[in-house]
Coordinates of C-alpha atoms and ligand atoms in Angstrom, one line a residue:
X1 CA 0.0 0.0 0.0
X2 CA 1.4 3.8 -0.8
X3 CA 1.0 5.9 1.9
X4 CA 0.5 9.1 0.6
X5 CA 0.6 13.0 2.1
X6 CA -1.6 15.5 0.0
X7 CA -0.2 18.5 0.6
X8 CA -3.1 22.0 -0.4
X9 CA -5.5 19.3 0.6
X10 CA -8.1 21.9 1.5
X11 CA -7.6 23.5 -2.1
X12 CA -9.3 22.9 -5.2
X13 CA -7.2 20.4 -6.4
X14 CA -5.8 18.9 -3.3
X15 CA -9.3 17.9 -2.6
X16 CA -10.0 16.0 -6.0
X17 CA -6.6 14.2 -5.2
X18 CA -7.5 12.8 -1.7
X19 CA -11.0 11.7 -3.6
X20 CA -8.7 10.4 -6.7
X21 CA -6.0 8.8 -4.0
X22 CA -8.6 7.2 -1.5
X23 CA -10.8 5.6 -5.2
X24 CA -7.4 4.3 -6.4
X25 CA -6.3 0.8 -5.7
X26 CA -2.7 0.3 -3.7
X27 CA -2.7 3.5 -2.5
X28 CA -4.2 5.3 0.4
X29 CA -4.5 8.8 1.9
X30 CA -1.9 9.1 5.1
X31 CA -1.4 12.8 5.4
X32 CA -3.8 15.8 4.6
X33 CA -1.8 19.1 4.9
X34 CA -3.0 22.7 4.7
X35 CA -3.2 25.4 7.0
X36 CA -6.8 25.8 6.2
X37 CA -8.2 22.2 7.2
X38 CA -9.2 21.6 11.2
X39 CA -6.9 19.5 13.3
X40 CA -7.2 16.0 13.5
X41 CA -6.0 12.7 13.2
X42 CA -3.6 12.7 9.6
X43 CA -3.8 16.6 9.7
X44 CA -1.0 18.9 9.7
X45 CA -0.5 22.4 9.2
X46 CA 2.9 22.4 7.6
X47 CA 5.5 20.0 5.3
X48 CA 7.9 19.8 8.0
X49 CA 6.0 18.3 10.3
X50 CA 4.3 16.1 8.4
X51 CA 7.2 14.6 7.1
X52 CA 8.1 14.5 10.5
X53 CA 5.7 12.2 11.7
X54 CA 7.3 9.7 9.2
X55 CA 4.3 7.9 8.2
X56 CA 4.2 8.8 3.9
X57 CA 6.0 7.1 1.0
X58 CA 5.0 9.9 -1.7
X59 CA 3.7 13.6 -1.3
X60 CA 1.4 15.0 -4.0
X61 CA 2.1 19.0 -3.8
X62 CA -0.6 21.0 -5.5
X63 CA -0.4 24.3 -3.3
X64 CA 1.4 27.6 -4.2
X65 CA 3.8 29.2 -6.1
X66 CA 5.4 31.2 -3.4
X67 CA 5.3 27.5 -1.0
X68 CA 6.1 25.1 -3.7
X69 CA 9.9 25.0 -3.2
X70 CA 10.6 25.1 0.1
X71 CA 8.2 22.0 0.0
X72 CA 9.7 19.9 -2.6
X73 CA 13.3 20.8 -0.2
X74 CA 11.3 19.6 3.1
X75 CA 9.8 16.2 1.1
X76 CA 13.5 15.8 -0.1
X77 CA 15.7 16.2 2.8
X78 CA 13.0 13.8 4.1
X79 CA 13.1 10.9 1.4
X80 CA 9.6 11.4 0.7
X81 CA 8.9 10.9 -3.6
X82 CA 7.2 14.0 -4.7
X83 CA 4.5 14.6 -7.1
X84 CA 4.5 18.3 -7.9
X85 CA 1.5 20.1 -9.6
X86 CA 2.1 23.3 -8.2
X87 CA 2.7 25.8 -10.8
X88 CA 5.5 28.8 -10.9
X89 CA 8.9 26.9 -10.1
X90 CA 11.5 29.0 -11.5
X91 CA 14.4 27.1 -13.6
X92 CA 16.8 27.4 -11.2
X93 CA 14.7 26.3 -8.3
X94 CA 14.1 23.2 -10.6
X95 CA 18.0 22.8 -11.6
X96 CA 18.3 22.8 -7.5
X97 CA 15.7 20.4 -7.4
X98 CA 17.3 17.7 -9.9
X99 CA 20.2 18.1 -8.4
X100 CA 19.1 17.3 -4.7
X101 CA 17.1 14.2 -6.3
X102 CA 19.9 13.3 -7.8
X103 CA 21.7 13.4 -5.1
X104 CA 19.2 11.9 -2.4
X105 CA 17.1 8.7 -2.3
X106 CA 14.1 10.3 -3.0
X107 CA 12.7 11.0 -6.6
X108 CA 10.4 14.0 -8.0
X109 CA 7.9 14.2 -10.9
X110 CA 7.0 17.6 -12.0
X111 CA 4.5 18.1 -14.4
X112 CA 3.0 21.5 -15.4
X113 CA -0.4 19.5 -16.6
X114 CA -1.5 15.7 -15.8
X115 CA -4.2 15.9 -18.3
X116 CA -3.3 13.4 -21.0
X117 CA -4.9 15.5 -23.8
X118 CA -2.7 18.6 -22.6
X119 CA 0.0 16.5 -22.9
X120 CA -0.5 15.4 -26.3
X121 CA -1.6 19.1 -27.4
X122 CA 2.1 19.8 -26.2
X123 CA 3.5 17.1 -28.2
X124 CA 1.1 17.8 -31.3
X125 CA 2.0 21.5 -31.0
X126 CA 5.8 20.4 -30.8
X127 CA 5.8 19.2 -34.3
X128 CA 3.7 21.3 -35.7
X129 CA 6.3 24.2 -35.4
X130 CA 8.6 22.7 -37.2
X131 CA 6.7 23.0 -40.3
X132 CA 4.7 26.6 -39.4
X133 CA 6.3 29.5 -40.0
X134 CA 4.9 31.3 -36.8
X135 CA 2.9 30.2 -33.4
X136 CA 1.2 32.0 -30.3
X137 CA -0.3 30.5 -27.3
X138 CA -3.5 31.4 -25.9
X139 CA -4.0 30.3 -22.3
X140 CA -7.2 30.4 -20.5
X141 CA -7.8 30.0 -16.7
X142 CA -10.2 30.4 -14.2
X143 CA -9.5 34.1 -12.4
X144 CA -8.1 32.8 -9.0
X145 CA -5.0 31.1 -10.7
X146 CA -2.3 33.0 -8.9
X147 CA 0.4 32.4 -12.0
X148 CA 0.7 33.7 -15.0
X149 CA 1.8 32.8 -18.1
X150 CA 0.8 28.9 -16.7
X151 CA 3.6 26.1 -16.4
X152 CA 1.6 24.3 -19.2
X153 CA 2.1 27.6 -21.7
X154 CA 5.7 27.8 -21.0
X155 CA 6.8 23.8 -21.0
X156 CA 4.6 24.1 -24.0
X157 CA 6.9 27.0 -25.6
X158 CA 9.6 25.7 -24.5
X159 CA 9.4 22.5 -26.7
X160 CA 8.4 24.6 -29.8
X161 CA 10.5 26.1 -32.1
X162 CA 10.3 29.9 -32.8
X163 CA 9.9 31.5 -29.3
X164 CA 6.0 31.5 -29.8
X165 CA 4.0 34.5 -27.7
X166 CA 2.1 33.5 -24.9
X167 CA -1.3 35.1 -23.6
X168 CA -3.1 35.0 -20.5
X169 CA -6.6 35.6 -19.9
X170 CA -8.1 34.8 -16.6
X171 CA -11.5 34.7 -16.2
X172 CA -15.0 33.1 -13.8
X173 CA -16.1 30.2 -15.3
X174 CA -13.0 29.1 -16.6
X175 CA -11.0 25.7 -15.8
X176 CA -7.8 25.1 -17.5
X177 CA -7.3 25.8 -21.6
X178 CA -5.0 26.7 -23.9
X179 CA -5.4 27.1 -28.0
X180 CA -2.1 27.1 -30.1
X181 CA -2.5 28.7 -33.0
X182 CA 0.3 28.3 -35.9
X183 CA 0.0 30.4 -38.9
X184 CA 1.6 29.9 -42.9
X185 CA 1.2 30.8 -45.9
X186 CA -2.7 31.3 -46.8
X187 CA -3.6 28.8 -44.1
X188 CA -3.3 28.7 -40.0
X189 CA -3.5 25.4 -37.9
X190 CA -5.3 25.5 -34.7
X191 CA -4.4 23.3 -31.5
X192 CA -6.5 23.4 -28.3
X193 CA -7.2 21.6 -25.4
X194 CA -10.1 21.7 -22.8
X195 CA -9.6 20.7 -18.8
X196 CA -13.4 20.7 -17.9
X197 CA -13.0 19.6 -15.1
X198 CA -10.6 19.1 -12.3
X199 CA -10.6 15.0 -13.0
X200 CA -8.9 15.0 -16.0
X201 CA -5.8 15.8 -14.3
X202 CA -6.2 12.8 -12.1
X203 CA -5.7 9.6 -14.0
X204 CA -2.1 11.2 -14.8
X205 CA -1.9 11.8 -10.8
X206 CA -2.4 8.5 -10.1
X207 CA 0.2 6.8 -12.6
X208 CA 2.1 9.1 -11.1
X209 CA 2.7 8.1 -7.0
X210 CA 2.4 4.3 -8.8
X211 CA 5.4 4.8 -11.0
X212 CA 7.7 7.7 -9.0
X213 CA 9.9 5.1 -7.0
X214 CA 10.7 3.7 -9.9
X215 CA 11.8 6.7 -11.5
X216 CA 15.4 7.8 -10.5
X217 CA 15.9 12.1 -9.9
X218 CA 13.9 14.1 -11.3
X219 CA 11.3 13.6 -13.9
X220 CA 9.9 16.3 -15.9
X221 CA 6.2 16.6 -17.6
X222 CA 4.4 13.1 -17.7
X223 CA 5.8 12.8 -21.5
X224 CA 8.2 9.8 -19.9
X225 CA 5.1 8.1 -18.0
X226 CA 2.9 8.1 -21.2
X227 CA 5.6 7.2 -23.7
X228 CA 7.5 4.2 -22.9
X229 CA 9.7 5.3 -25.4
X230 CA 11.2 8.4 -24.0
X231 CA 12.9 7.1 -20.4
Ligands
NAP301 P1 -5.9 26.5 -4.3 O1 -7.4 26.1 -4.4 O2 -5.6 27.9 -3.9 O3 -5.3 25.4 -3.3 C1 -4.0 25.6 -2.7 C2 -4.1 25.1 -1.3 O4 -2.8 24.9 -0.8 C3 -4.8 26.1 -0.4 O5 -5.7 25.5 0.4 C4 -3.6 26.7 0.4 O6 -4.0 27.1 1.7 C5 -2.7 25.5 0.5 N1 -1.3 25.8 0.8 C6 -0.6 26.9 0.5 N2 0.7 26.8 0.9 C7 0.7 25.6 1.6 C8 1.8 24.9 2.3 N3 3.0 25.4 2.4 N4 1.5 23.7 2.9 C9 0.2 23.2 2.8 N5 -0.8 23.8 2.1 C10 -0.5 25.0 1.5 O7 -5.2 26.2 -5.7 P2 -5.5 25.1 -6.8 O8 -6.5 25.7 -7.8 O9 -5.8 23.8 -6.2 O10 -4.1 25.0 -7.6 C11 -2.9 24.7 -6.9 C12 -1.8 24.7 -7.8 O11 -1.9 23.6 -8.8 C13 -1.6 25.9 -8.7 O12 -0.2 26.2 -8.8 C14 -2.1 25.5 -10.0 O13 -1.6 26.3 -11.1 C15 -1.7 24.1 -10.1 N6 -2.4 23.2 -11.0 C16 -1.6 22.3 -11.6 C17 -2.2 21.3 -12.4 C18 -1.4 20.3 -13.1 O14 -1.9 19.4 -13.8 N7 -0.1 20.2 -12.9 C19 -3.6 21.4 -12.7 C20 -4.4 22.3 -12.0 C21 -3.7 23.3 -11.2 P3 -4.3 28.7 1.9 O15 -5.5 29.0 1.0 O16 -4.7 28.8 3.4 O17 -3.1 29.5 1.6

């Protein structure tokens, strides 16, 4: 059985993963941590000691930019696996964090999107800019997302060729989106993918905490986890 901490489990998506962990077979819910939730048994207010009580095999971090790293140090210095969703991890806290996994016994996935369509509108939009002349990225989020451009629009740059544009629009209503739109000669090509809902990014979530201790250091995007082909 993986015992796993959910860490922003009083958030929006920390809350779908307890649902998604708890469902799940081989795995079970061993820490909830968020300063928001009530005390009780399993509960803690902070990483640190939650990793202190010693009782978790992988953390699933979906919290905040501004917490995210000091997080994915305290799960690391503690030889907890780490999923982490959260968004807004700067390269060089990422380099740091490769580094320490390499280092350490515990491994890290990060992945800017667990929806397996996003991941294959990355991949599709990948290729395609090899043979547009021009792209931009049109990202669409629900108005409470506290980063912007998202981690999906800039892993998603960041495997196209051509520096693409990125733009941001936050809005009510909105889940997760993002349109990639590549134009040529008398003809454009239009790319887009719809979260509806937050439990598309769960399957991916899942295969994730299954497969991280199998997975040396640090993995990056769930491009390795989908595609056998690419460890
Ligand atoms: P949210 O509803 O604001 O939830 C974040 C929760 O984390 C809040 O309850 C917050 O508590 C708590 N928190 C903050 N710092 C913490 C810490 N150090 N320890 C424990 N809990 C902490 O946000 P959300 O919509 O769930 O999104 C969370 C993150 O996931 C964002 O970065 C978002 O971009 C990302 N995301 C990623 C994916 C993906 O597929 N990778 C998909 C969707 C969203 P307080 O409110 O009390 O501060």
């Amino acid at each position: 059985m993986i015992r796993v901490m959910v860490t922003g489990a009083a958030g929006r998506m920390g809350s779908a993963v307890v649902d998604a962990v708890t469902a799940a077979e081989g795995m079970e819910v061993a820490a909830r941590v968020d300063p928001a939730l009530a005390s009780g048994p399993g509960v803690f207010a902070d990483v640190p000691s939650a990793v202190a009580a010693g009782n978790v095999d992988v953390a699933v971090d979906f919290t905040q930019p501004t917490t995210v790293y000091d997080n994915a140090r305290a799960y690391l210095a503690a030889g907890v696996h780490a999923i982490i969703g959260t968004t807004g991890l700067t390269d060089e806290q990422i380099g740091h964090i490769r580094a320490r996994a390499a280092a350490g016994d515990a491994n890290v996935i990060i992945a800017p999107n667990f929806a397996v369509g996003a991941v294959l509108m990355m991949r599709f939009a990948a290729e395609a800019s090899r043979h547009m002349e021009r792209a931009e990225i049109i990202e669409l989020h629900h108005d409470t997302k506290l980063d912007a451009p998202s981690g999906t629009a800039l892993r998603t740059a960041a495997l196209m060729e051509g520096d693409p544009i990125i733009h941001s629009v936050r809005l009510p209503g909105l889940v997760a989106h993002q349109e990639v739109i590549l134009g040529g000669v008398g003809e454009t090509l239009t790319i887009r993918h719809d979260s509806l809902s937050r439990e598309s990014f769960m399957p991916g979530i899942v295969m994730a905490v299954r497969q991280v201790a199998d997975r040396p250091g640090l993995t990056l995007g769930l491009e390795p986890l989908l595609f056998s082909s690419e460890d």
